[in-house]
Short mmCIF file of C-alpha atoms and ligand atoms in Angstrom, two decimals:
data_model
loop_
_atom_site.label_atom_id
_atom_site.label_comp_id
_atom_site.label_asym_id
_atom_site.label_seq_id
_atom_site.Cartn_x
_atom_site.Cartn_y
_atom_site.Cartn_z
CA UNK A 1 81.60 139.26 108.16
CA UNK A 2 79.59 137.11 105.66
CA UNK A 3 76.85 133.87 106.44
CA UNK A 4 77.93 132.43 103.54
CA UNK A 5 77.50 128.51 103.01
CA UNK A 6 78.88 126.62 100.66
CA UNK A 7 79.14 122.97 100.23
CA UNK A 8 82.06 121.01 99.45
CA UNK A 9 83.04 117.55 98.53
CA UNK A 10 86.59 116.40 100.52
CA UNK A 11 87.66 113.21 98.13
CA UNK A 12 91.14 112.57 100.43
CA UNK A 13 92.09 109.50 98.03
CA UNK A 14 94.45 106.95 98.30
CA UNK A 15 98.44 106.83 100.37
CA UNK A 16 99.25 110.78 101.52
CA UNK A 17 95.58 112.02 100.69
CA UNK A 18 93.89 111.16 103.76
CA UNK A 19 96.95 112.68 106.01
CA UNK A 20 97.15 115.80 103.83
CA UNK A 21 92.98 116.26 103.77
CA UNK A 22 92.55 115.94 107.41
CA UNK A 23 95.53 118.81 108.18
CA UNK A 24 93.58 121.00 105.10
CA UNK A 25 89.61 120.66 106.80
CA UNK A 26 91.75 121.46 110.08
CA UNK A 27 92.83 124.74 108.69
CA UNK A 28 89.24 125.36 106.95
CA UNK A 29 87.58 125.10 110.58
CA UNK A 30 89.55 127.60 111.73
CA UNK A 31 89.38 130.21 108.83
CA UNK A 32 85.76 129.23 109.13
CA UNK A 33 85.09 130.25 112.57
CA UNK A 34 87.05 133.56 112.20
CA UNK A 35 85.67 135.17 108.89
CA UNK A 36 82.19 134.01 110.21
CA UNK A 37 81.10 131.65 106.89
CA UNK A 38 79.99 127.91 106.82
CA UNK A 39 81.77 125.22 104.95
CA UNK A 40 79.51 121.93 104.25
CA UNK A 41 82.06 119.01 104.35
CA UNK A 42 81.27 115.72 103.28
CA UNK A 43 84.02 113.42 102.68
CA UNK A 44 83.67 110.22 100.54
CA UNK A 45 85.64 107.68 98.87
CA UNK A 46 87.71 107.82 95.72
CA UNK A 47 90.72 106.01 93.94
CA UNK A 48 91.56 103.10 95.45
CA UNK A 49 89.86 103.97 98.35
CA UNK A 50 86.81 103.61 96.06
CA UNK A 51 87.31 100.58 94.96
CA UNK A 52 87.84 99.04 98.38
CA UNK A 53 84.36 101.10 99.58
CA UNK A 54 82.42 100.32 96.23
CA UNK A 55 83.87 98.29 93.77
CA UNK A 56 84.76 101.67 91.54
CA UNK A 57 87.46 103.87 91.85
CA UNK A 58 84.88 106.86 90.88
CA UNK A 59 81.73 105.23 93.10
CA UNK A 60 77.99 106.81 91.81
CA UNK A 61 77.77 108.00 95.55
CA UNK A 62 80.81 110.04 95.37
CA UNK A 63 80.57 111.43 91.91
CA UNK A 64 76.11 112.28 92.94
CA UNK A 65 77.78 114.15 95.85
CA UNK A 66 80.70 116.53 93.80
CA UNK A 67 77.25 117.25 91.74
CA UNK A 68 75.43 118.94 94.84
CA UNK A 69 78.44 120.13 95.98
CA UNK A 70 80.08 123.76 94.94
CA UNK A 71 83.76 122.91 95.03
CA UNK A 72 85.42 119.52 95.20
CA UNK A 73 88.90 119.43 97.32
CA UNK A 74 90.78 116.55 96.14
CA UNK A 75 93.78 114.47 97.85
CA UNK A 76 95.21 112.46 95.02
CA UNK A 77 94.64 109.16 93.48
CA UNK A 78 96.38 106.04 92.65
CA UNK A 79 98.72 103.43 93.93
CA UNK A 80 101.09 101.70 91.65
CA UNK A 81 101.55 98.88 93.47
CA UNK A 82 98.06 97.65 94.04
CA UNK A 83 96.16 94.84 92.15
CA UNK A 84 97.98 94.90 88.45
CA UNK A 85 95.13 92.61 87.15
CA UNK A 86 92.55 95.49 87.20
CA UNK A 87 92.59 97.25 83.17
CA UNK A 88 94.08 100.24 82.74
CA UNK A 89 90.42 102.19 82.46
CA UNK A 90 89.45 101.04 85.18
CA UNK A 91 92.29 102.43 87.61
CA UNK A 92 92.18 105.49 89.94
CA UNK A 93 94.27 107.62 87.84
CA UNK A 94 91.48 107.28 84.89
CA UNK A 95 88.69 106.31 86.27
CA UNK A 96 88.29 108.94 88.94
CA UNK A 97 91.18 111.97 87.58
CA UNK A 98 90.13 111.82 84.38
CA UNK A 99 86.30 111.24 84.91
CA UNK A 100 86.20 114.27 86.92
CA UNK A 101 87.54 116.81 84.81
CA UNK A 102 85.74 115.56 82.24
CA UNK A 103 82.00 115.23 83.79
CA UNK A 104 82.92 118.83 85.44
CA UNK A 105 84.30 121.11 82.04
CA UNK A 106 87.12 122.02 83.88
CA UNK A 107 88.71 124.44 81.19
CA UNK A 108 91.50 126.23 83.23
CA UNK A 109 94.27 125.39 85.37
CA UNK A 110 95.65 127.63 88.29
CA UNK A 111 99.56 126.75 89.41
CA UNK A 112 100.36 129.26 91.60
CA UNK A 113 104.04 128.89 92.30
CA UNK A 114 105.40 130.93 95.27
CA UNK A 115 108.85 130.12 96.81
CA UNK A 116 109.09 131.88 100.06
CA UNK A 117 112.44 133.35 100.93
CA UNK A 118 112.89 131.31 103.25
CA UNK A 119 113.36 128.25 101.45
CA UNK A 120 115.61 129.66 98.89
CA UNK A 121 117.47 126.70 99.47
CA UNK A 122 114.92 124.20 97.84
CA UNK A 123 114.79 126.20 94.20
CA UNK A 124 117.22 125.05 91.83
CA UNK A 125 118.24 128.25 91.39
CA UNK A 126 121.11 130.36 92.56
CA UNK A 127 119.62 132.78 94.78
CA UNK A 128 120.32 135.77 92.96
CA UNK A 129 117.90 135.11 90.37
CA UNK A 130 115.29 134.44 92.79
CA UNK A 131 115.22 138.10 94.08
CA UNK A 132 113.08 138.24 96.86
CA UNK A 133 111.40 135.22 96.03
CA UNK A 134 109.19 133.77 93.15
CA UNK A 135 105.61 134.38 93.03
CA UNK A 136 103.84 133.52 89.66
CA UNK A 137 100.75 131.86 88.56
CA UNK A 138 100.37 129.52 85.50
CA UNK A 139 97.02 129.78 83.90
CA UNK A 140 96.54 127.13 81.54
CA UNK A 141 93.93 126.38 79.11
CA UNK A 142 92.91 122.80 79.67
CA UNK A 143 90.19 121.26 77.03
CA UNK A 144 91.22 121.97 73.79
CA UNK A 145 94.59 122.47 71.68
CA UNK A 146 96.31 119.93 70.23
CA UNK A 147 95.40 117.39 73.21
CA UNK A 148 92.13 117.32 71.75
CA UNK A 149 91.59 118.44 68.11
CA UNK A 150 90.92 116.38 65.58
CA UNK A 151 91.81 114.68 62.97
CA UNK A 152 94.13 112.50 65.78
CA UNK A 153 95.41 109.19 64.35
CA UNK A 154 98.26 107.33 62.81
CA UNK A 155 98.14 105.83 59.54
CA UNK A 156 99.60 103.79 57.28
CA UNK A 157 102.29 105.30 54.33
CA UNK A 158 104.10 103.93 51.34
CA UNK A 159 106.79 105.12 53.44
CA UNK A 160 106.18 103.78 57.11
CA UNK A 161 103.63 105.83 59.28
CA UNK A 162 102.21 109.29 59.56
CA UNK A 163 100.64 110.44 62.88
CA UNK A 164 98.72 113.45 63.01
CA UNK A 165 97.33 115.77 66.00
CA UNK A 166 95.66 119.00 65.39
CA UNK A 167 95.93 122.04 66.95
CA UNK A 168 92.20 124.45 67.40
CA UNK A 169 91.09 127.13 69.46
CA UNK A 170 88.10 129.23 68.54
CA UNK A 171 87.47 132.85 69.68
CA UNK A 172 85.55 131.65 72.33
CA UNK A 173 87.70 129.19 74.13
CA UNK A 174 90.40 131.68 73.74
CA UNK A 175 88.06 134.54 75.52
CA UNK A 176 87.25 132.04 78.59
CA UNK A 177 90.57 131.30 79.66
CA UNK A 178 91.57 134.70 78.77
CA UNK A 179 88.85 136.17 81.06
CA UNK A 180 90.25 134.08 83.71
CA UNK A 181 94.06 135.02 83.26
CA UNK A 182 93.21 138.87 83.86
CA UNK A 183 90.34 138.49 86.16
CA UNK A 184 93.66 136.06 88.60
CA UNK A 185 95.81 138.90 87.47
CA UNK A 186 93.83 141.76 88.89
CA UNK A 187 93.67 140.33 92.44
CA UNK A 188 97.23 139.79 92.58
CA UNK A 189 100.13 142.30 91.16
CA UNK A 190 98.35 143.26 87.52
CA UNK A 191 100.65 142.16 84.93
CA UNK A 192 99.76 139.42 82.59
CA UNK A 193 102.04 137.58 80.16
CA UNK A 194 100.65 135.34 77.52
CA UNK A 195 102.41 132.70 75.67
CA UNK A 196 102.06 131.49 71.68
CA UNK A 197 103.58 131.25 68.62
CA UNK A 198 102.50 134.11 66.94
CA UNK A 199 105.53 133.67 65.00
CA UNK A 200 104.99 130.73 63.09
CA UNK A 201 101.65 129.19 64.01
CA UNK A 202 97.64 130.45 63.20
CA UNK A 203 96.50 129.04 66.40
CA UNK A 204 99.29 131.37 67.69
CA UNK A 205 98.10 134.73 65.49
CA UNK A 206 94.50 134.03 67.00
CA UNK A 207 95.09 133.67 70.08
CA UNK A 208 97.38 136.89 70.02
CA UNK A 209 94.44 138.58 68.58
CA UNK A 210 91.95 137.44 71.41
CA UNK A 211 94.08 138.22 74.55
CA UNK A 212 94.92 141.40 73.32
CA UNK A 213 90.75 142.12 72.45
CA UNK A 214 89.76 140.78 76.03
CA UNK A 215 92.78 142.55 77.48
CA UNK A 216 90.93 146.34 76.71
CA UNK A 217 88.35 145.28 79.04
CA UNK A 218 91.04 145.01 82.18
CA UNK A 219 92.79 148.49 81.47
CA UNK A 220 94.14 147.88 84.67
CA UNK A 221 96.25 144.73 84.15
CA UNK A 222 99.64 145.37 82.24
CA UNK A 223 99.44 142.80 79.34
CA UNK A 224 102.30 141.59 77.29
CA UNK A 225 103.02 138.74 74.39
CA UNK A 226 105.87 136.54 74.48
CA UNK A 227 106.67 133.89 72.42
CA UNK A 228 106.64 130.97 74.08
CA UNK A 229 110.08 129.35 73.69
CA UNK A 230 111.40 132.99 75.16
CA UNK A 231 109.00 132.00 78.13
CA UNK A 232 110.85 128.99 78.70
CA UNK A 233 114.03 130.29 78.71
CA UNK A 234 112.73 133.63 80.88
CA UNK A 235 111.23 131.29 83.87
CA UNK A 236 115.16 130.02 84.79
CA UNK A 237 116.78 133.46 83.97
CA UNK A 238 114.71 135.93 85.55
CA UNK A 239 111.60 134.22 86.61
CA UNK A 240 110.97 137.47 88.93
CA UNK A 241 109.45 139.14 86.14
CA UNK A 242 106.53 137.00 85.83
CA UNK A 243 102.71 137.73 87.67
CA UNK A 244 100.33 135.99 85.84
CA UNK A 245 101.75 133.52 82.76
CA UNK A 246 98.50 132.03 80.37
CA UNK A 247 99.12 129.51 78.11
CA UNK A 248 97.44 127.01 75.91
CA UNK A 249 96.78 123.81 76.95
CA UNK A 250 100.51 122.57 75.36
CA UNK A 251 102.48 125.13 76.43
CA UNK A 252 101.22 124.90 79.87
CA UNK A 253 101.45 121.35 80.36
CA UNK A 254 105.32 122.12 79.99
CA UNK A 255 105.65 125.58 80.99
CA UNK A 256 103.75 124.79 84.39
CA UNK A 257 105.86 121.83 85.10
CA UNK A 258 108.91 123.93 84.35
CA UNK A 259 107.58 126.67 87.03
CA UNK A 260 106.74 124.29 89.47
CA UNK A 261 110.50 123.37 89.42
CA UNK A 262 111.07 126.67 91.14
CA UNK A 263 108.98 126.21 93.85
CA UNK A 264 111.48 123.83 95.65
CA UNK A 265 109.13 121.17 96.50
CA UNK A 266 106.05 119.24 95.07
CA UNK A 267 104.41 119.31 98.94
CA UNK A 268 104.53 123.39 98.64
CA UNK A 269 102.38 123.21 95.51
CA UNK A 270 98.82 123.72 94.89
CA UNK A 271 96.84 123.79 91.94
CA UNK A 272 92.70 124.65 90.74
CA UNK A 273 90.97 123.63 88.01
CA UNK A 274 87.89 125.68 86.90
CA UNK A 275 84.23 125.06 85.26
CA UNK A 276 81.71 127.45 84.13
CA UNK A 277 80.65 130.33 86.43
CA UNK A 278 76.83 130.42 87.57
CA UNK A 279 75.93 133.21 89.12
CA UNK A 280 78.40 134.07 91.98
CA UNK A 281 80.21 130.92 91.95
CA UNK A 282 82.64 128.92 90.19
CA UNK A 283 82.45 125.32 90.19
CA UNK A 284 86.20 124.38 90.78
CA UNK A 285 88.50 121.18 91.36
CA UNK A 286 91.38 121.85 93.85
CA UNK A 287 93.81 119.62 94.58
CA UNK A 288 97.71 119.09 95.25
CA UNK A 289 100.03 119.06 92.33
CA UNK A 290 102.26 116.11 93.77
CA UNK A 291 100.72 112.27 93.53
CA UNK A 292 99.76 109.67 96.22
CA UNK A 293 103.66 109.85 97.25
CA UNK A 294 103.29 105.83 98.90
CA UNK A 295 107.13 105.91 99.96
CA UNK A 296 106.14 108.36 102.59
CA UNK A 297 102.38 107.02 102.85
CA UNK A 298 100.78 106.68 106.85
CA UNK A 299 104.67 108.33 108.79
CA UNK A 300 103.29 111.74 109.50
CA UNK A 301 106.03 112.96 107.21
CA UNK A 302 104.24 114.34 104.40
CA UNK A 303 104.21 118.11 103.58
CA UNK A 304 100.18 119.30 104.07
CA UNK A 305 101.41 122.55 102.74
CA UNK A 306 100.12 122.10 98.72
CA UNK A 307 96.70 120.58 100.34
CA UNK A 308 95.98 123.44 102.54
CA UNK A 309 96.73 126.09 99.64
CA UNK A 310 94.65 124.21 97.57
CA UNK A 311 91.60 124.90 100.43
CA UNK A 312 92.83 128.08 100.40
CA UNK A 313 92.01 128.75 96.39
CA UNK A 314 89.05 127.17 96.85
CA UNK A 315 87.73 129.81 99.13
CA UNK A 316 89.26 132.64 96.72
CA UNK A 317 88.27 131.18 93.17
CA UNK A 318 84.75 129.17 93.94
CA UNK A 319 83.19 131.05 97.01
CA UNK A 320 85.24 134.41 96.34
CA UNK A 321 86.32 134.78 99.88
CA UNK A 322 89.53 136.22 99.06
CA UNK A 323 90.18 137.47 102.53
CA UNK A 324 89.82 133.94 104.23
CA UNK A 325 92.18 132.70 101.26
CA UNK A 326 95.15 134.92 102.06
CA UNK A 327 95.11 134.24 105.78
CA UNK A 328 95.24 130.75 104.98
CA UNK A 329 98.21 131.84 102.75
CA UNK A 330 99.88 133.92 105.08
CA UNK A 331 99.42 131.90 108.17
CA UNK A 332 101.49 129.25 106.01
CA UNK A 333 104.13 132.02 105.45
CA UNK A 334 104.35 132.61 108.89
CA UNK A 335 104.64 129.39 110.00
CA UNK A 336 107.39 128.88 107.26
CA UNK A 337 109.32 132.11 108.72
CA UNK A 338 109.18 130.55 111.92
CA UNK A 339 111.47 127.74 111.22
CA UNK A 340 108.89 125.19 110.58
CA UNK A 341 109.91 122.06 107.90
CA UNK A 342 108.74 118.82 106.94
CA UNK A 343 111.51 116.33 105.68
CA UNK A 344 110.69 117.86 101.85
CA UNK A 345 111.87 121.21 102.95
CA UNK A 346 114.10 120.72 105.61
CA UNK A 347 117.85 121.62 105.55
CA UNK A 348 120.28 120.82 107.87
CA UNK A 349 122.32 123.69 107.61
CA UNK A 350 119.26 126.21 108.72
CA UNK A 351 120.50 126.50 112.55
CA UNK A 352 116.40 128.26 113.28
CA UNK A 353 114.52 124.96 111.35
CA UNK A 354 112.90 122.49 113.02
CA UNK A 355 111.57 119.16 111.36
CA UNK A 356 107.94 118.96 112.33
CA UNK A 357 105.80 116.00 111.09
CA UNK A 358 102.25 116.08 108.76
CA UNK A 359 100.10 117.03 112.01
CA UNK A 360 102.30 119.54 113.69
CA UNK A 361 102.82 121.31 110.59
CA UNK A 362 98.92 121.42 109.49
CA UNK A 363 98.26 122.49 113.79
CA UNK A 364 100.79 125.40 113.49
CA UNK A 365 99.08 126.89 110.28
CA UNK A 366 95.80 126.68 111.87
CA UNK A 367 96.75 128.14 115.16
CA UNK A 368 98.37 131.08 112.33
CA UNK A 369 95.05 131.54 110.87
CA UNK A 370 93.74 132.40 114.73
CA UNK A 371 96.80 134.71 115.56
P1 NAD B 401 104.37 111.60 93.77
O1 NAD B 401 104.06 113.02 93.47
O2 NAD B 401 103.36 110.87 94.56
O3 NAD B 401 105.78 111.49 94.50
C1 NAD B 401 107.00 111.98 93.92
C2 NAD B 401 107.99 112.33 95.05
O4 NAD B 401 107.55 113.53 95.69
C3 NAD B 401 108.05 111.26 96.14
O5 NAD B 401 109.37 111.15 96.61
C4 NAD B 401 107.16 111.80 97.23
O6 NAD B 401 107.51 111.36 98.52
C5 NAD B 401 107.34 113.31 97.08
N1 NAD B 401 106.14 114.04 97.50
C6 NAD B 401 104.97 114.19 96.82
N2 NAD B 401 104.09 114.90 97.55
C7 NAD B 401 104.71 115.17 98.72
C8 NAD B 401 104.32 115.86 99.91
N3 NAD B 401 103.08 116.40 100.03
N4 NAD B 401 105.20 115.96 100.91
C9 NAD B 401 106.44 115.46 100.80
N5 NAD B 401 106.87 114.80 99.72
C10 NAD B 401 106.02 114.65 98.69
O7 NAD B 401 104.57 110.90 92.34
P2 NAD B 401 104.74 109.36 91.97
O8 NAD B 401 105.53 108.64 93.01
O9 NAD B 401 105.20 109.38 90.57
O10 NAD B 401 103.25 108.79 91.96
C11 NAD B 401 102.69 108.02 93.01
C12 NAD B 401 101.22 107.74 92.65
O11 NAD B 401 100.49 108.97 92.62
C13 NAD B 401 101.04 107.11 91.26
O12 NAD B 401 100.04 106.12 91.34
C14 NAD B 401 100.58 108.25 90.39
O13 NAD B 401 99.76 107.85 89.31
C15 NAD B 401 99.76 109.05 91.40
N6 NAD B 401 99.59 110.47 91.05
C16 NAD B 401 98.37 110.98 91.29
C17 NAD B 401 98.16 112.32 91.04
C18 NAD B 401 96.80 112.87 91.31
O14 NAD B 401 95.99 112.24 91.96
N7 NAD B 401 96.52 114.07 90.85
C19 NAD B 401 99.19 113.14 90.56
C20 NAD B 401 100.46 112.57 90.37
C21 NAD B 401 100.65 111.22 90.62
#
């Protein structure tokens, strides 16, 4: 038993986020009460939500409390219907998303993807490649690359245009994300595969050089290279073999995407973003990998599933309570194995299933977490 506290900042956003949030806290009471730590919560207004409250999508009150706070657990932002007259810079999706991860150095992405046998029916594909189910986690590098370096800019040539982006990592951006890869890898089943283009780019030869450096301080993790247009190819022909997959920023934006294919439904996926470490702790952002979803907005029919695994890496990657995290995780496995669906993940044909709304779904995952 710990008497832990930590505080955190619950930013529930705009259509789904506030339905999703309230199922997620739900879940964090109980995990709270039975591994004996204390969670802060203070929820405040972003997105549109914002605006309505304050005027600003990212209100100072909201962004002075993710400062005091050790985590932020986010909903999602953003509703495309809503007042077109307001500028581009000034909406949710910019103004608060964007903002955040900016003001906060969040460097890594975490997509776990993990589609449960049971809803083999959701992944696109045939069931014998999904052996006994797919259970990977994307680590991409999220602040630099070829989003970011510069020279960036079109110009003017004899000829038409030119546009040019450029592609940097130093050693030390490289190490970070690295460092993050193995330590993810080491708590779950030791075997890391990183992505580049060793082949044909320097970014790629670098990067090779650093994982494989960083990699003799984690004797314990299995580490291999793979080039990363193999990668692609290997996530839809055996995707089984993957554990932990890093990637630059790049490669992950479309490698995660590609993974989170697998998982059979954006409402079963969560993802983190990291900061710097202090001490103990890792300042982290954690938040679904789906959007507002407004077609499904206020009906209890949204899946709280990717909200409540995103609580449940909070616990594991900011306050290292790695314990609390997996019976979050396999109270939602349980509750999965016992037939329980919302409309994302429902089938028909699955004589034990039984459609269960927003609430009922988040109540049977807490109740899990007690059993
Ligand atoms: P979306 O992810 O909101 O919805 C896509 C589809 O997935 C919809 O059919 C939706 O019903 C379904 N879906 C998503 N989450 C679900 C869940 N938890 N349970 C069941 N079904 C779910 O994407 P969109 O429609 O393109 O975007 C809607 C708004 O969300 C836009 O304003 C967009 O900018 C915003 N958005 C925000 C974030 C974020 O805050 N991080 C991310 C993506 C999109």
């Amino acid at each position: 038993m710990s008497s832990k506290q930590f505080k955190v900042a619950a930013l529930a956003g705009d259509g789904i986020g506030p339905e999703v949030m309230r199922e997620a806290i739900k879940v964090l009471r109980a995990v709270e009460k039975k591994f004996g730590f204390t969670l802060e919560i203070t929820e405040a207004p972003v997105g549109w939500a914002g605006i309505d409250a304050a005027g600003k999508a990212l209100p100072d009150a909201t962004l002075a409390l993710c400062k005091k706070s050790d985590a932020i657990l986010f909903g999602s932002v953003g509703l495309p219907d809503r007042d077109p007259t307001i500028p581009k810079d000034e909406r949710p999706e910019r103004a608060a998303l964007l903002r955040l991860r900016k003001e906060f150095g969040l460097f890594a992405n975490l997509r776990p993807v993990n589609l449960l046998k049971a809803l083999s029916h959701a992944c696109p594909l045939k069931t014998e490649r999904q052996g006994d189910g797919i259970d990977i986690l994307v680590v991409r590098e999220l602040t630099g690359g070829l989003y970011f370096g510069q020279p960036k800019r079109t110009e003017k040539i004899p000829e038409g245009e030119r546009a040019i982006d450029t592609k940097v990592y130093t050693t030390p951006e490289i190490e970070r994300i690295a460092h993050v890869a193995f330590q993810a890898a080491r708590q779950r089943r030791k075997k890391l595969t990183s992505t580049d283009k060793a082949n044909v780019l320097e970014n790629g030869v670098l990067w090779r050089d650093v994982v494989t450096r960083i990699g003799k301080q984690y004797a314990d993790v299995t580490l291999e290279h793979m080039f990363v247009d193999n990668a692609a190819m290997q996530l839809v022909l055996r995707p089984t073999q993957f554990d932990v997959l890093l990637c630059e920023n790049m490669f992950g934006d479309i490698l995660s995407d590609e993974a989170a294919a697998l998982g059979g439904s954006l409402g079963m996926l969560p993802s983190a973003s990291l900061g710097a470490t202090a001490g103990e702790n890792t300042f982290g952002f954690y938040e679904p990998a789906g959007g507002t979803a407004p077609d499904i907005a206020g009906k209890n029919l949204a899946n709280p599933i990717a909200q409540i695994l995103s609580a449940a890496l909070m616990l594991r990657h900011s306050f290292g309570l790695s314990d609390a995290a997996a019976a979050i995780e396999n109270a939602m496995g349980k509750t999965i194995n016992a037939g329980f669906r919302t409309g994302d993940i429902f089938n028909p044909n699955e004589t034990s299933a039984r459609k269960v709304g927003t609430r009922e779904m988040g109540d049977a995952i807490a109740a899990g977490v007690h059993a």
